[in-house]
PDB file of C-alpha atoms in Angstrom:
ATOM      1  CA  MET A  15     -26.279 -19.310   4.589  1.00  0.00           C
ATOM      2  CA  ALA A  16     -23.558 -17.615   1.775  1.00  0.00           C
ATOM      3  CA  LEU A  17     -22.337 -14.236   2.561  1.00  0.00           C
ATOM      4  CA  ASN A  18     -22.044 -11.858  -0.363  1.00  0.00           C
ATOM      5  CA  ALA A  19     -18.966 -10.502  -1.418  1.00  0.00           C
ATOM      6  CA  ALA A  20     -19.028  -6.887   0.455  1.00  0.00           C
ATOM      7  CA  ALA A  21     -19.542  -9.399   3.772  1.00  0.00           C
ATOM      8  CA  GLN A  22     -16.811 -11.557   3.187  1.00  0.00           C
ATOM      9  CA  GLY A  23     -14.284  -8.965   2.673  1.00  0.00           C
ATOM     10  CA  THR A  24     -13.463  -8.964  -0.795  1.00  0.00           C
ATOM     11  CA  PRO A  25     -11.964  -6.175  -2.812  1.00  0.00           C
ATOM     12  CA  SER A  26     -15.270  -4.638  -3.144  1.00  0.00           C
ATOM     13  CA  ALA A  27     -15.707  -4.142  -0.618  1.00  0.00           C
ATOM     14  CA  LEU A  28     -12.519  -2.308  -0.024  1.00  0.00           C
ATOM     15  CA  ARG A  29     -11.868   1.003  -2.065  1.00  0.00           C
ATOM     16  CA  CYS A  30      -7.967   1.696  -2.753  1.00  0.00           C
ATOM     17  CA  GLN A  31      -6.869   5.214  -3.392  1.00  0.00           C
ATOM     18  CA  LEU A  32      -3.443   6.794  -3.959  1.00  0.00           C
ATOM     19  CA  ALA A  33      -1.819   9.879  -4.173  1.00  0.00           C
ATOM     20  CA  LEU A  34       1.074  11.907  -4.906  1.00  0.00           C
ATOM     21  CA  PRO A  35       2.143  14.715  -5.931  1.00  0.00           C
ATOM     22  CA  ALA A  36       2.353  15.302  -9.772  1.00  0.00           C
ATOM     23  CA  GLN A  37       5.675  17.187  -9.821  1.00  0.00           C
ATOM     24  CA  ALA A  38       8.379  17.318  -7.186  1.00  0.00           C
ATOM     25  CA  SER A  39      12.200  18.546  -7.241  1.00  0.00           C
ATOM     26  CA  LEU A  40      15.384  16.181  -7.255  1.00  0.00           C
ATOM     27  CA  GLY A  41      15.662  15.881  -3.707  1.00  0.00           C
ATOM     28  CA  GLN A  42      12.744  16.379  -2.598  1.00  0.00           C
ATOM     29  CA  PRO A  43      10.647  13.844  -0.459  1.00  0.00           C
ATOM     30  CA  LEU A  44       8.087  12.450  -2.414  1.00  0.00           C
ATOM     31  CA  LEU A  45       5.337  11.128   0.127  1.00  0.00           C
ATOM     32  CA  LEU A  46       3.011   9.014  -1.117  1.00  0.00           C
ATOM     33  CA  LYS A  47      -0.743   8.402   0.362  1.00  0.00           C
ATOM     34  CA  LEU A  48      -3.043   5.245   0.613  1.00  0.00           C
ATOM     35  CA  THR A  49      -6.689   5.774   1.756  1.00  0.00           C
ATOM     36  CA  LEU A  50      -8.312   2.555   2.399  1.00  0.00           C
ATOM     37  CA  THR A  51     -11.911   2.641   2.508  1.00  0.00           C
ATOM     38  CA  ASN A  52     -14.650  -0.182   3.611  1.00  0.00           C
ATOM     39  CA  THR A  53     -17.807   0.310   1.543  1.00  0.00           C
ATOM     40  CA  GLY A  54     -19.510  -2.990   3.063  1.00  0.00           C
ATOM     41  CA  ALA A  55     -21.554  -3.344   5.551  1.00  0.00           C
ATOM     42  CA  GLN A  56     -19.451  -4.732   8.230  1.00  0.00           C
ATOM     43  CA  PRO A  57     -16.289  -4.167   9.641  1.00  0.00           C
ATOM     44  CA  LEU A  58     -13.189  -5.244   8.609  1.00  0.00           C
ATOM     45  CA  GLN A  59      -9.785  -6.359   9.831  1.00  0.00           C
ATOM     46  CA  VAL A  60      -7.097  -5.891   7.604  1.00  0.00           C
ATOM     47  CA  LEU A  61      -3.785  -7.053   7.658  1.00  0.00           C
ATOM     48  CA  THR A  62      -1.373  -4.139   7.736  1.00  0.00           C
ATOM     49  CA  TRP A  63       2.038  -6.224   5.883  1.00  0.00           C
ATOM     50  CA  GLY A  64       3.284  -4.681   2.463  1.00  0.00           C
ATOM     51  CA  THR A  65       1.350  -1.300   2.569  1.00  0.00           C
ATOM     52  CA  PRO A  66       2.137   1.671   4.087  1.00  0.00           C
ATOM     53  CA  PHE A  67       0.466   1.126   7.239  1.00  0.00           C
ATOM     54  CA  ASP A  68       3.641  -0.298   7.767  1.00  0.00           C
ATOM     55  CA  GLY A  69       6.170   1.551   6.297  1.00  0.00           C
ATOM     56  CA  TRP A  70       8.731   0.468   4.024  1.00  0.00           C
ATOM     57  CA  PHE A  71       8.659  -3.839   4.435  1.00  0.00           C
ATOM     58  CA  ALA A  72       8.033  -4.793   0.954  1.00  0.00           C
ATOM     59  CA  PRO A  73       7.987  -3.417  -2.694  1.00  0.00           C
ATOM     60  CA  TYR A  74       4.092  -3.046  -2.598  1.00  0.00           C
ATOM     61  CA  VAL A  75       4.689  -0.913  -6.070  1.00  0.00           C
ATOM     62  CA  ALA A  76       7.038  -0.401  -9.242  1.00  0.00           C
ATOM     63  CA  VAL A  77       8.541   2.550 -10.346  1.00  0.00           C
ATOM     64  CA  ARG A  78       9.498   3.478 -13.877  1.00  0.00           C
ATOM     65  CA  HIS A  79      11.647   6.102 -14.749  1.00  0.00           C
ATOM     66  CA  GLU A  80      10.926   6.531 -18.448  1.00  0.00           C
ATOM     67  CA  GLY A  81       9.914   3.298 -19.110  1.00  0.00           C
ATOM     68  CA  ARG A  82      12.264   1.438 -17.412  1.00  0.00           C
ATOM     69  CA  GLU A  83      11.603  -0.453 -14.021  1.00  0.00           C
ATOM     70  CA  LEU A  84      13.637   0.727 -11.140  1.00  0.00           C
ATOM     71  CA  PRO A  85      14.645  -1.334  -8.637  1.00  0.00           C
ATOM     72  CA  TYR A  86      13.320  -1.869  -4.881  1.00  0.00           C
ATOM     73  CA  ARG A  87      15.807  -0.455  -2.542  1.00  0.00           C
ATOM     74  CA  GLY A  88      13.793  -0.580   0.656  1.00  0.00           C
ATOM     75  CA  PRO A  89      14.167  -3.561   3.115  1.00  0.00           C
ATOM     76  CA  ILE A  90      12.146  -6.653   2.826  1.00  0.00           C
ATOM     77  CA  VAL A  91      11.186  -8.295   5.848  1.00  0.00           C
ATOM     78  CA  LYS A  92      10.359 -12.106   6.527  1.00  0.00           C
ATOM     79  CA  ARG A  93       7.885 -12.420   9.153  1.00  0.00           C
ATOM     80  CA  GLY A  94       6.009 -15.027  11.620  1.00  0.00           C
ATOM     81  CA  GLU A  95       2.514 -15.155  12.817  1.00  0.00           C
ATOM     82  CA  PRO A  96       1.028 -12.052  13.113  1.00  0.00           C
ATOM     83  CA  LEU A  97       0.254 -10.189  16.121  1.00  0.00           C
ATOM     84  CA  ASN A  98      -2.927  -8.202  16.942  1.00  0.00           C
ATOM     85  CA  ASP A  99      -1.358  -5.185  16.410  1.00  0.00           C
ATOM     86  CA  ASP A 100      -0.765  -5.541  12.433  1.00  0.00           C
ATOM     87  CA  PHE A 101      -3.718  -5.594  11.939  1.00  0.00           C
ATOM     88  CA  MET A 102      -6.427  -2.472  11.579  1.00  0.00           C
ATOM     89  CA  ARG A 103     -10.264  -2.169  12.007  1.00  0.00           C
ATOM     90  CA  LEU A 104     -11.880  -0.498   9.181  1.00  0.00           C
ATOM     91  CA  ALA A 105     -15.473   0.358  10.497  1.00  0.00           C
ATOM     92  CA  PRO A 106     -18.102   0.399   7.445  1.00  0.00           C
ATOM     93  CA  GLY A 107     -18.182   3.867   5.669  1.00  0.00           C
ATOM     94  CA  ARG A 108     -14.519   5.167   6.977  1.00  0.00           C
ATOM     95  CA  SER A 109     -11.807   5.323   5.740  1.00  0.00           C
ATOM     96  CA  ARG A 110      -7.637   4.894   6.961  1.00  0.00           C
ATOM     97  CA  SER A 111      -4.720   6.845   5.307  1.00  0.00           C
ATOM     98  CA  ALA A 112      -1.081   6.419   5.702  1.00  0.00           C
ATOM     99  CA  SER A 113       1.602   8.025   3.585  1.00  0.00           C
ATOM    100  CA  VAL A 114       5.371   6.628   2.738  1.00  0.00           C
ATOM    101  CA  ASN A 115       8.116   8.637   1.163  1.00  0.00           C
ATOM    102  CA  LEU A 116       8.605   6.999  -2.419  1.00  0.00           C
ATOM    103  CA  ALA A 117      12.559   8.327  -2.320  1.00  0.00           C
ATOM    104  CA  GLU A 118      13.183   6.223   0.644  1.00  0.00           C
ATOM    105  CA  ALA A 119      12.771   2.730  -1.891  1.00  0.00           C
ATOM    106  CA  PHE A 120      13.581   3.955  -5.049  1.00  0.00           C
ATOM    107  CA  GLU A 121      16.283   6.613  -6.631  1.00  0.00           C
ATOM    108  CA  LEU A 122      14.742   9.545  -8.101  1.00  0.00           C
ATOM    109  CA  ASN A 123      17.528  10.823  -9.122  1.00  0.00           C
ATOM    110  CA  GLN A 124      17.147  11.494 -12.481  1.00  0.00           C
ATOM    111  CA  PRO A 125      14.620  14.323 -14.086  1.00  0.00           C
ATOM    112  CA  GLY A 126      12.084  13.048 -16.653  1.00  0.00           C
ATOM    113  CA  ARG A 127       8.832  11.416 -16.428  1.00  0.00           C
ATOM    114  CA  TYR A 128       7.612   8.316 -13.764  1.00  0.00           C
ATOM    115  CA  GLU A 129       5.032   5.928 -13.561  1.00  0.00           C
ATOM    116  CA  LEU A 130       4.267   4.064 -10.293  1.00  0.00           C
ATOM    117  CA  VAL A 131       2.001   0.951 -10.643  1.00  0.00           C
ATOM    118  CA  PRO A 132       0.564  -0.726  -7.705  1.00  0.00           C
ATOM    119  CA  ARG A 133       0.868  -4.306  -6.943  1.00  0.00           C
ATOM    120  CA  ILE A 134      -0.835  -4.115  -3.162  1.00  0.00           C
ATOM    121  CA  VAL A 135      -2.085  -7.592  -2.035  1.00  0.00           C
ATOM    122  CA  LEU A 136      -3.690  -7.159   1.805  1.00  0.00           C
ATOM    123  CA  HIS A 137      -2.642 -10.479   2.835  1.00  0.00           C
ATOM    124  CA  ASP A 138      -5.639 -11.062   5.076  1.00  0.00           C
ATOM    125  CA  VAL A 139      -8.957  -9.107   5.620  1.00  0.00           C
ATOM    126  CA  THR A 140     -11.584 -10.969   7.625  1.00  0.00           C
ATOM    127  CA  VAL A 141     -14.907  -9.498   8.984  1.00  0.00           C
ATOM    128  CA  ALA A 142     -14.953  -8.216  12.543  1.00  0.00           C
ATOM    129  CA  PRO A 143     -15.270  -8.825  15.320  1.00  0.00           C
ATOM    130  CA  LYS A 144     -13.812 -12.454  13.894  1.00  0.00           C
ATOM    131  CA  TRP A 145     -10.679 -13.236  16.110  1.00  0.00           C
ATOM    132  CA  VAL A 146      -7.836 -11.755  15.127  1.00  0.00           C
ATOM    133  CA  PRO A 147      -4.938 -12.595  14.073  1.00  0.00           C
ATOM    134  CA  ARG A 148      -5.024 -15.620  12.610  1.00  0.00           C
ATOM    135  CA  LEU A 149      -2.498 -18.567  11.211  1.00  0.00           C
ATOM    136  CA  ARG A 150      -0.450 -17.815   8.177  1.00  0.00           C
ATOM    137  CA  ALA A 151      -2.824 -20.714   7.058  1.00  0.00           C
ATOM    138  CA  GLN A 152      -6.000 -19.499   7.258  1.00  0.00           C
ATOM    139  CA  PHE A 153      -5.071 -15.820   5.429  1.00  0.00           C
ATOM    140  CA  GLN A 154      -7.702 -14.881   2.961  1.00  0.00           C
ATOM    141  CA  PRO A 155      -5.372 -12.328   0.577  1.00  0.00           C
ATOM    142  CA  GLN A 156      -7.036 -10.021  -1.225  1.00  0.00           C
ATOM    143  CA  PRO A 157      -5.225  -7.229  -3.824  1.00  0.00           C
ATOM    144  CA  LEU A 158      -6.373  -4.120  -4.296  1.00  0.00           C
ATOM    145  CA  ASN A 159      -7.476  -2.474  -7.004  1.00  0.00           C
ATOM    146  CA  CYS A 160      -5.411   0.665  -7.083  1.00  0.00           C
ATOM    147  CA  PRO A 161      -4.887   2.909  -9.963  1.00  0.00           C
ATOM    148  CA  SER A 162      -1.492   3.906 -12.023  1.00  0.00           C
ATOM    149  CA  LEU A 163       0.230   7.453 -11.220  1.00  0.00           C
ATOM    150  CA  HIS A 164       2.307   9.254 -13.464  1.00  0.00           C
ATOM    151  CA  PHE A 165       4.412  12.311 -11.689  1.00  0.00           C
ATOM    152  CA  ARG A 166       7.570  14.140 -12.812  1.00  0.00           C
ATOM    153  CA  ILE A 167      10.862  14.885 -11.122  1.00  0.00           C
ATOM    154  CA  VAL A 168      12.270  18.640 -12.063  1.00  0.00           C
ATOM    155  CA  PRO A 169      16.214  19.901 -11.404  1.00  0.00           C
ATOM    156  CA  ARG A 170      16.134  21.876  -8.453  1.00  0.00           C
ATOM    157  CA  ALA A 171      15.901  25.587  -9.065  1.00  0.00           C
ATOM    158  CA  THR A 172      18.860  27.549  -8.290  1.00  0.00           C
ATOM    159  CA  GLY A 173      19.041  31.133  -6.736  1.00  0.00           C
ATOM    160  CA  GLY A 174      20.290  33.460  -8.840  1.00  0.00           C
TER     161      GLY A 174
END
């Protein structure tokens, strides 16, 4: 019997929402928040690598300033096989959120307009309670369809 897309944990069962302030001053933290929602009928196990749930260990977003892509300057980690703690369980209809400081991975040192382009791929998603962790050869990667965001960096206000 074939499972439908939502039951298999395909992207149609996962909704991505990104948020960050529309404007920040130079030198201030700029928190990017990812909220992942399971819109399906079954609980899912999601490998958190390469997402804000894991911090900055991969360039899962691109940032452009005035149309020019900025280099990612955060860490990149080469990993072995995942551990059970690398997965999060997401019950049907539930959401989980995580935040990271965009300024830790990109130089946001110029005033102007910026665009954040998500490139988030979930390395493995499976219907719970299937046994996790699975070996890399068994991963079922799924790109997340997250919208791009625009924000501005403005000069720091000076007191007078």
